[in-house]
Coordinates of C-alpha atoms in Angstrom, one line a residue:
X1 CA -128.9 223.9 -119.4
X2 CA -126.7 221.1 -119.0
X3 CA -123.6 219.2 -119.7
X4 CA -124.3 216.3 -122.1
X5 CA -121.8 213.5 -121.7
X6 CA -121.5 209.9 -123.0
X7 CA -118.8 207.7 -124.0
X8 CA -117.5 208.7 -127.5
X9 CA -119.5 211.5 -128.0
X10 CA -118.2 215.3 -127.6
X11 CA -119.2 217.2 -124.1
X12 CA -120.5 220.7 -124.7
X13 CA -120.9 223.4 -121.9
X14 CA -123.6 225.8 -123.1
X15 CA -123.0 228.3 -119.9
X16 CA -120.7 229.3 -118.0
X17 CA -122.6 228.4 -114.8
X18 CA -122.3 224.7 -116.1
X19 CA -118.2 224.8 -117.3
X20 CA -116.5 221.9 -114.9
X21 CA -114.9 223.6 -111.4
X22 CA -111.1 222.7 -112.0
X23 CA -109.4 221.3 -109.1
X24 CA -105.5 221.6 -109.0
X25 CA -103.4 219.7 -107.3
X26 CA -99.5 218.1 -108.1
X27 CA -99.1 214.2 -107.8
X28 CA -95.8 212.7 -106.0
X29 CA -93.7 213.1 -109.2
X30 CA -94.5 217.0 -109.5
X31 CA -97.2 216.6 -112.5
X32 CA -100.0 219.1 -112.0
X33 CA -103.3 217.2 -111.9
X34 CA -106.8 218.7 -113.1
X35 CA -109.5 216.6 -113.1
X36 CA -112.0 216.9 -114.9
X37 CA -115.0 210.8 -119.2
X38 CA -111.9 212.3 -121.0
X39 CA -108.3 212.6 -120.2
X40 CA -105.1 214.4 -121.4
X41 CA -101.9 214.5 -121.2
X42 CA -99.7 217.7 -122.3
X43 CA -96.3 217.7 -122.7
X44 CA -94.2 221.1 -123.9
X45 CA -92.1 218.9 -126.5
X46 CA -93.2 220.6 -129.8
X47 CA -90.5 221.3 -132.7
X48 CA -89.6 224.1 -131.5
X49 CA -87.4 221.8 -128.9
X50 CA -85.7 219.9 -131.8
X51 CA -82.1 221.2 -132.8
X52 CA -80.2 220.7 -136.0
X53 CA -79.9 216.9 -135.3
X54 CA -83.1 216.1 -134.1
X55 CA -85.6 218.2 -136.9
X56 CA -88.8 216.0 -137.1
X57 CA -88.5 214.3 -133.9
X58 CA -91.9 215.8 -132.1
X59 CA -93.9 214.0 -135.7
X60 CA -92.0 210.4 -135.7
X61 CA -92.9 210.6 -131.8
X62 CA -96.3 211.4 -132.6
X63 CA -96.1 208.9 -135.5
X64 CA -95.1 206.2 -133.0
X65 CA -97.5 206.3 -130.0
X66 CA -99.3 202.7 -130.8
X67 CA -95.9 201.1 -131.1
X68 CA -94.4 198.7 -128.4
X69 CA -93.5 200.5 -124.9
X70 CA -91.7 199.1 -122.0
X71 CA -95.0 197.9 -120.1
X72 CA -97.0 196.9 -123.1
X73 CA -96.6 195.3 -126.8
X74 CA -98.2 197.3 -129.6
X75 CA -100.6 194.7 -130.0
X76 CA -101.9 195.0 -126.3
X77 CA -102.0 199.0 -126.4
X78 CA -104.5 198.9 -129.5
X79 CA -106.9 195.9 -128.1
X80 CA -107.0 197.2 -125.0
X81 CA -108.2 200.7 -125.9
X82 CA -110.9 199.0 -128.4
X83 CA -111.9 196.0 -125.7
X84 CA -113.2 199.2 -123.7
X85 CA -114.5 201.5 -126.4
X86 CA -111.9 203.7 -125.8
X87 CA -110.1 206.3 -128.2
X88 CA -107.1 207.2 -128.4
X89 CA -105.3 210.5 -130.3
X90 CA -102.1 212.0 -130.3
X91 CA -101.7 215.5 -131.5
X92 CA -98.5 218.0 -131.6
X93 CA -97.9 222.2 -132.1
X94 CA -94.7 223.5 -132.7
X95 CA -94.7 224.0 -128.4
X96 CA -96.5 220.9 -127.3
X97 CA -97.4 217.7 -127.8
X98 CA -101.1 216.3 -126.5
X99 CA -101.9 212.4 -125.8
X100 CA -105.5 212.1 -125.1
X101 CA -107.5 209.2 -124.2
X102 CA -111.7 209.0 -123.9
X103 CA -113.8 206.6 -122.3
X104 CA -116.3 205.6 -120.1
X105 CA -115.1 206.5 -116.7
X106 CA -115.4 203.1 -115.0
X107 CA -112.4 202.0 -117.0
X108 CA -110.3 205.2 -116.4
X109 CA -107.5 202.8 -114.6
X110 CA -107.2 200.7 -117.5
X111 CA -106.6 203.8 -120.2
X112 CA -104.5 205.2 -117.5
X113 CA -102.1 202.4 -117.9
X114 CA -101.9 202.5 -121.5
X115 CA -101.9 206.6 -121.7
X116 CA -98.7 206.8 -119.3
X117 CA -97.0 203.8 -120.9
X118 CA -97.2 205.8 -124.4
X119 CA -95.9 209.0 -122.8
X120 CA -93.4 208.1 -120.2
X121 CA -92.0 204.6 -121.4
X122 CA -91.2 204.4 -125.0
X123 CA -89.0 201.4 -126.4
X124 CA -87.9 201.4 -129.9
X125 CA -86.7 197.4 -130.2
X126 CA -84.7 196.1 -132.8
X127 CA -87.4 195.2 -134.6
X128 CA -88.2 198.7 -134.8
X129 CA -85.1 199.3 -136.7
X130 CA -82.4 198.9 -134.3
X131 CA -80.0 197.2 -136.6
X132 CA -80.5 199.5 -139.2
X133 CA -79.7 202.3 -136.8
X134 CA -76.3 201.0 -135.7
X135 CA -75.7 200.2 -139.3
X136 CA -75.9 204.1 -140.4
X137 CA -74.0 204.8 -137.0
X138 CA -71.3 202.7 -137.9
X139 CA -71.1 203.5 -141.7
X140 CA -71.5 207.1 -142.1
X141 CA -69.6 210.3 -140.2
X142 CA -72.5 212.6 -140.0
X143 CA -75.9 213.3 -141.9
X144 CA -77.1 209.3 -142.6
X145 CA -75.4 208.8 -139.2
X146 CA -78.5 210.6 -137.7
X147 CA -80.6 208.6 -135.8
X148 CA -84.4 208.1 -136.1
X149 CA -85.0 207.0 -132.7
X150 CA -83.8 209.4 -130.6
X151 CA -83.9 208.4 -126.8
X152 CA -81.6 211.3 -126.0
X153 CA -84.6 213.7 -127.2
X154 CA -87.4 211.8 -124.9
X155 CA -85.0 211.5 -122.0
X156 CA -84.5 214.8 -121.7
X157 CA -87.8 216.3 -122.2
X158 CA -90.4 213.8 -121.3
X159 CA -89.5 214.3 -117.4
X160 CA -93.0 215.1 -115.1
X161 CA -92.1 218.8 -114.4
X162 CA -92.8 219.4 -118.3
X163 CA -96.1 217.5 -118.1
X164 CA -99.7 218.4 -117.3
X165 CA -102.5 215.7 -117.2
X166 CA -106.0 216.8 -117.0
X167 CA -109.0 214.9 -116.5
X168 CA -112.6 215.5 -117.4
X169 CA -115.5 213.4 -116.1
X170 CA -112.9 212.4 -113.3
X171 CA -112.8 212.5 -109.6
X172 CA -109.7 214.5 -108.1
X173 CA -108.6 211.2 -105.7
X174 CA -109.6 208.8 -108.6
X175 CA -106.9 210.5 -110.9
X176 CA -104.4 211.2 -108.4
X177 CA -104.8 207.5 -107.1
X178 CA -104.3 206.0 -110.8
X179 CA -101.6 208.5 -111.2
X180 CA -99.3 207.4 -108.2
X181 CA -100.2 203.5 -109.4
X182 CA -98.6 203.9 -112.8
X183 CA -96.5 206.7 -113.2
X184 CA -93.4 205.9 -114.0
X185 CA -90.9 208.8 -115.1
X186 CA -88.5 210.9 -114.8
X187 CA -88.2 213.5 -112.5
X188 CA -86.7 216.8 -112.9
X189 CA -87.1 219.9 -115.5
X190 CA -85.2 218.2 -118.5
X191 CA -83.4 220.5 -121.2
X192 CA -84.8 223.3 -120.9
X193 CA -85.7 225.1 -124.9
X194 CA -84.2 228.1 -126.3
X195 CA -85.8 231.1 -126.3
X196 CA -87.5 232.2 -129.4
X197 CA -85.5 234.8 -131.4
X198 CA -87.8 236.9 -133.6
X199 CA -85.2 238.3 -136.9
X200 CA -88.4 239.4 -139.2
X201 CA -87.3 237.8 -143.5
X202 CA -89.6 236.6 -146.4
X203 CA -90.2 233.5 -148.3
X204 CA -91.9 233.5 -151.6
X205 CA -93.2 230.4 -152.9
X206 CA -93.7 231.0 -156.8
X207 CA -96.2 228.6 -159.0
X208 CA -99.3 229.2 -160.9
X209 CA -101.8 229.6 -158.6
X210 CA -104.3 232.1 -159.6
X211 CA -105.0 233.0 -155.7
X212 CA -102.0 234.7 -153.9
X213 CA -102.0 233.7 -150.0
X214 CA -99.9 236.2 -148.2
X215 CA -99.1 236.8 -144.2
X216 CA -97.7 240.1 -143.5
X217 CA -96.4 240.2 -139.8
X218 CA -94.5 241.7 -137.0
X219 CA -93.5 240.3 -133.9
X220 CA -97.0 240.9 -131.6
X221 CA -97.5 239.4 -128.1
X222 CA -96.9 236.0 -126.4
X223 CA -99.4 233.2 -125.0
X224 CA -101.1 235.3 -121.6
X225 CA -101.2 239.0 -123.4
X226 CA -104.7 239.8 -124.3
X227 CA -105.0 240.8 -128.0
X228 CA -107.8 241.8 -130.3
X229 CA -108.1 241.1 -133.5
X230 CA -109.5 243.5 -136.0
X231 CA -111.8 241.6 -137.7
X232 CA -112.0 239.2 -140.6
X233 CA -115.2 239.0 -141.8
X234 CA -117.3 241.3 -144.1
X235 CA -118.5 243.3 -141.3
X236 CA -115.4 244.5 -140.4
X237 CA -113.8 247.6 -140.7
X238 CA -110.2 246.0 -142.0
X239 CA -112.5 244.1 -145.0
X240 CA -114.5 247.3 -145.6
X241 CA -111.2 249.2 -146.1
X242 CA -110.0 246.7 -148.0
X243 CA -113.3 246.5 -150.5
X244 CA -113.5 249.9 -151.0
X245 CA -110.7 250.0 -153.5
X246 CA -110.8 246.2 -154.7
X247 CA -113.4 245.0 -157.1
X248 CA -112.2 241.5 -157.4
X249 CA -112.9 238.6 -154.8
X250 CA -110.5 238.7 -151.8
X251 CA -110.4 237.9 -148.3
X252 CA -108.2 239.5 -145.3
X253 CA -108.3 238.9 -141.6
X254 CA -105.8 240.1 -138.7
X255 CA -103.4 237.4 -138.2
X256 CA -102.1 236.8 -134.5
X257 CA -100.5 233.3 -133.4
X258 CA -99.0 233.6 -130.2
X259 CA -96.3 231.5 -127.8
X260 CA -94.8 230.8 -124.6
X261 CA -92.2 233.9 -125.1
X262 CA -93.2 235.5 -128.5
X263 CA -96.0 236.1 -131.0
X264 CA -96.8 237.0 -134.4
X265 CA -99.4 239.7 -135.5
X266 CA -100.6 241.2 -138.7
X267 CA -102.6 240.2 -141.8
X268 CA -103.3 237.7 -143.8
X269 CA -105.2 238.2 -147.7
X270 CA -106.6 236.2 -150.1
X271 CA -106.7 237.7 -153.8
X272 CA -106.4 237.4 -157.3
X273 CA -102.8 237.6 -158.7
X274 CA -103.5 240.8 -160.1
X275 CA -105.1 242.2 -157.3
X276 CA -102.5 241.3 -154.8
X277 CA -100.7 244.2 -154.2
X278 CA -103.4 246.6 -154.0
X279 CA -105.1 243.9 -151.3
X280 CA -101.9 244.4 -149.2
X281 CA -101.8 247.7 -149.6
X282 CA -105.2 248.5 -148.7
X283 CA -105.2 246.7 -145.9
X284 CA -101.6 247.8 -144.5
X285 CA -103.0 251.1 -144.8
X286 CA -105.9 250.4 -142.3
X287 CA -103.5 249.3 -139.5
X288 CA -101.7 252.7 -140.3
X289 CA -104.6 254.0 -139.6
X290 CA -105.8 252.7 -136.6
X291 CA -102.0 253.1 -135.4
X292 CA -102.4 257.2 -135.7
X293 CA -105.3 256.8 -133.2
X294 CA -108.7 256.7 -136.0
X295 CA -110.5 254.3 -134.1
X296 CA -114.1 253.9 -133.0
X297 CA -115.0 252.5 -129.7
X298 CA -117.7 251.2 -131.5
X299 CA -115.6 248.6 -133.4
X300 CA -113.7 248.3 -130.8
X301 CA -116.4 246.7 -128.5
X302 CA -117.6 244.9 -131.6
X303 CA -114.2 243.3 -131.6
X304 CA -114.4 242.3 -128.3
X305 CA -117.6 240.4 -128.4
X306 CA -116.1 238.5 -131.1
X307 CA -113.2 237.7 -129.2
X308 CA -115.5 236.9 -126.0
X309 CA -117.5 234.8 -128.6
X310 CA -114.8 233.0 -130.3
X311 CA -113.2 232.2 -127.3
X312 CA -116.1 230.0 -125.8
X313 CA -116.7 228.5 -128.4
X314 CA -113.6 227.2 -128.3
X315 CA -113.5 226.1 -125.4
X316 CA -117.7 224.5 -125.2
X317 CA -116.0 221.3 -126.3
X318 CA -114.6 218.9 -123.6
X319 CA -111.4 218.4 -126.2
X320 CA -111.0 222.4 -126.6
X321 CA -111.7 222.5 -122.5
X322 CA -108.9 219.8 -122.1
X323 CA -106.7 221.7 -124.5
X324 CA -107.2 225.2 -123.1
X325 CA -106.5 224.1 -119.1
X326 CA -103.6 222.0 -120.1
X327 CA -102.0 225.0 -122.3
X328 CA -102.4 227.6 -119.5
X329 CA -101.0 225.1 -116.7
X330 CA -97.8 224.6 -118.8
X331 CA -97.3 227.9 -119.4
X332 CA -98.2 229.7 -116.5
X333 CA -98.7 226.9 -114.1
X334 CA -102.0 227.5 -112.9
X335 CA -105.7 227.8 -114.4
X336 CA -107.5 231.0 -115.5
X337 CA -111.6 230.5 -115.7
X338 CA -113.5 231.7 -118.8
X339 CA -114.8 234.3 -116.6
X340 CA -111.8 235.9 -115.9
X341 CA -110.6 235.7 -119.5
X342 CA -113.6 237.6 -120.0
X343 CA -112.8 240.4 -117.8
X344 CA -109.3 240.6 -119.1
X345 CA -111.0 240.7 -122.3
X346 CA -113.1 243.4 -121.1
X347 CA -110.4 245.7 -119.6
X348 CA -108.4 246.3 -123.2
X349 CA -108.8 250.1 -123.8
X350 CA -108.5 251.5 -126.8
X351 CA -105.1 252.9 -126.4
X352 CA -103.8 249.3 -126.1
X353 CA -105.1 248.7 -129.7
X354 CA -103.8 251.7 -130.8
X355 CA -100.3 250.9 -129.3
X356 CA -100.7 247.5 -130.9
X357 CA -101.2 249.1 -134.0
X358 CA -98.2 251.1 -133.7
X359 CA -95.6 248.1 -132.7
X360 CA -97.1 246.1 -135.6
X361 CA -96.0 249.7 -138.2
X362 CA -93.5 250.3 -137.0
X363 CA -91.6 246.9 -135.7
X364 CA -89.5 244.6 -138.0
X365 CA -91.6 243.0 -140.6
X366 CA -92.1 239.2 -141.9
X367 CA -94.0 238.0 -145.0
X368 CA -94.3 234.9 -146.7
X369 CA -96.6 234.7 -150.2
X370 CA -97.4 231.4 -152.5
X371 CA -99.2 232.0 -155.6
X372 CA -98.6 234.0 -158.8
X373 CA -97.0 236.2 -157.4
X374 CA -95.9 238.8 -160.3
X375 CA -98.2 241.7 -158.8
X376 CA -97.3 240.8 -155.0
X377 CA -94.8 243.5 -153.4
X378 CA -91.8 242.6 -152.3
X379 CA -90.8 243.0 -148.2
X380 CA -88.3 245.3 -149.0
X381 CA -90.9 247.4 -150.7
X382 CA -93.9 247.1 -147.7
X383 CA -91.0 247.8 -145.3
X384 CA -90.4 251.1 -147.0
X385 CA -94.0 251.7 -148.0
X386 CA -93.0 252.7 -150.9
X387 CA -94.2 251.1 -154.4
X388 CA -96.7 248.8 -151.9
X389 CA -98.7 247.9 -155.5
X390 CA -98.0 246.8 -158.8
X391 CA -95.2 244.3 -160.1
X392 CA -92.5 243.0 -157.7

């Protein structure tokens, strides 16, 4: 087995024997470095950062990598990423925001420069609409008087304690050499973001859809807890509890999306309008189920070789490698191998399903449906498990 790697292709690690040994160390300006033909750049400035007056801010930043910066024109960012065959992609979460960069690594230096210019010196000219700006400021009280370009937001929370770069294909002194050479930022922590406060409501989205799409959650565990899912394939036992009273196509998987400091866990179905409510309910009732203990430690190592196998696949990519060691460094500030998550994987008893069960019963429920949604329960009703089918 081994690593396949050229420029503009994707790197795959078919073994864990083969997955690149990370190397941690922090650079002058307190930005953790990992090294690992790729590189990346992770800052925690999702939208969950924006307040009232900044909403969007994380997408028109992500909009506006290519445009001028302080050390380089628009026009010399894009050419000089092509002249080298490099690529360049910006992605954002609601926690984090992601510049990555690939090419050959003879010409890391040269990506360097552009990569840090884009994240640590943005310049909106008046060109960009600087006129226009003052012209809202100076004409309006409030609302139009918002600003697009909001250097307050990047001032605050592009700082180098918020940021992890991770290379792959890279040296350790190579990165930590280009690192010192070009980074220019701020120091300190910045703002730091409010706490996630979970409140559990519903949203229905009413058209004519014949296929109602509805999540059915409670508040489950943050980014670092180990959770299984139950399943979500026809193999599993939450789709066979589900088909046994259903005759008409549907689809249901466990649900789980989890953060810095909270989480969301429950289902998710697929079904025909009419169908909806029984879908829900049939698979509501298989949580309940597993929640008064009725579980087989059959499915439950089952679910755990699914886990174990979704999560290397994940991360057998060099962009889902990059992704996965940048997320864990800003979250918990240091790097947990795939054989560990494998043991931690490994060490979830049964009870700890079942208790995960339970908090998901019994804890404050959220659910939002789009679709035709006459035969989809309301909240209220799943809440009280009462009248779970039929017309809402």
């Amino acid at each position: 087995m081994k690593l396949l790697r050229r420029a503009g292709s994707v790197s795959r690690f078919y073994s864990l024997k083969v997955a690149p040994k990370v190397k941690a160390t922090a650079a002058p300006a307190g930005v953790p470095l990992h090294p690992q033909d790729l590189e990346f750049t992770k800052l925690p400035n999702g939208s969950r950062y924006e307040d009232s007056n900044h909403l969007g801010t994380s997408h028109l930043l992500r909009l506006a990598s290519s445009l001028t910066k302080k050390g380089a024109s628009s026009f010399k960012i894009t050419r000089g990423i092509e002249a080298v065959g490099g690529k360049l992609s910006v992605t954002s979460t609601r926690e984090n925001m992601a510049y990555t960069v690939e090419c050959l690594w003879d010409d890391v230096d040269i990506l360097m420069e552009f990569r840090l210019n884009i994240t640590t010196s943005p310049e909106f000219h008046h060109w960009d609409g600087r006129v226009l700006e003052n012209l809202h400021a100076a004409a309006y009280r409030n609302a139009l008087a918002n600003s697009l370009y909001l250097h307050y937001y990047v001032q605050n929370h592009f700082t180098s304690a918020r940021m992890a770069l991770v290379g792959l294909g890279v040296s350790h002194p190579v990165l930590k050499q280009v690192v010192e050479q070009f980074l220019n930022m701020r120091g300190g922590l910045g703002l730091p973001g409010a706490k996630a406060r979970y409140r559990g409501g519903e949203i229905r989205e009413q058209n004519g859809d014949s296929l109602v799409h509805a999540a059915f959650v409670a508040e489950g565990a943050a980014t670092g807890s180990t959770a299984l899912k139950m399943g979500g394939n026809p193999t599993s036992s939450l789709y066979q509890a589900v088909a046994k009273g259903v005759h008409q196509p549907f689809d249901v998987s466990a649900f789980n999306a989890s953060y810095s400091d909270s989480g969301l866990f429950g289902i998710y179905t697929i079904s025909q309008a009419a169908a909806a409510g029984d879908v829900i309910k049939a698979a509501y009732n298989q949580v309940k189920t597993v929640a008064k203990g009725n579980l087989s430690s059959v499915d439950v190592q089952v679910a755990k070789n699914k886990l174990k196998a979704a999560y290397l696949m994940s991360v057998e990519s060099s962009e889902g490698f990059l992704d996965e060691v940048g997320s864990q460094v800003l979250v918990a500030g240091s790097y947990m191998p795939p054989t560990t998550v494998l043991q931690q994987i490994d060490s979830v008893a049964d009870t700890d399903i079942v208790n995960a069960a339970k908090k998901f019963v019994s804890g404050q429920k959220s659910m939002a449906a789009s679709g035709n949604l006459g035969h989809t329960p309301l909240l209220m009703s799943c809440n009280t498990e009462t009248h779970l089918s039929g017309k809402s």
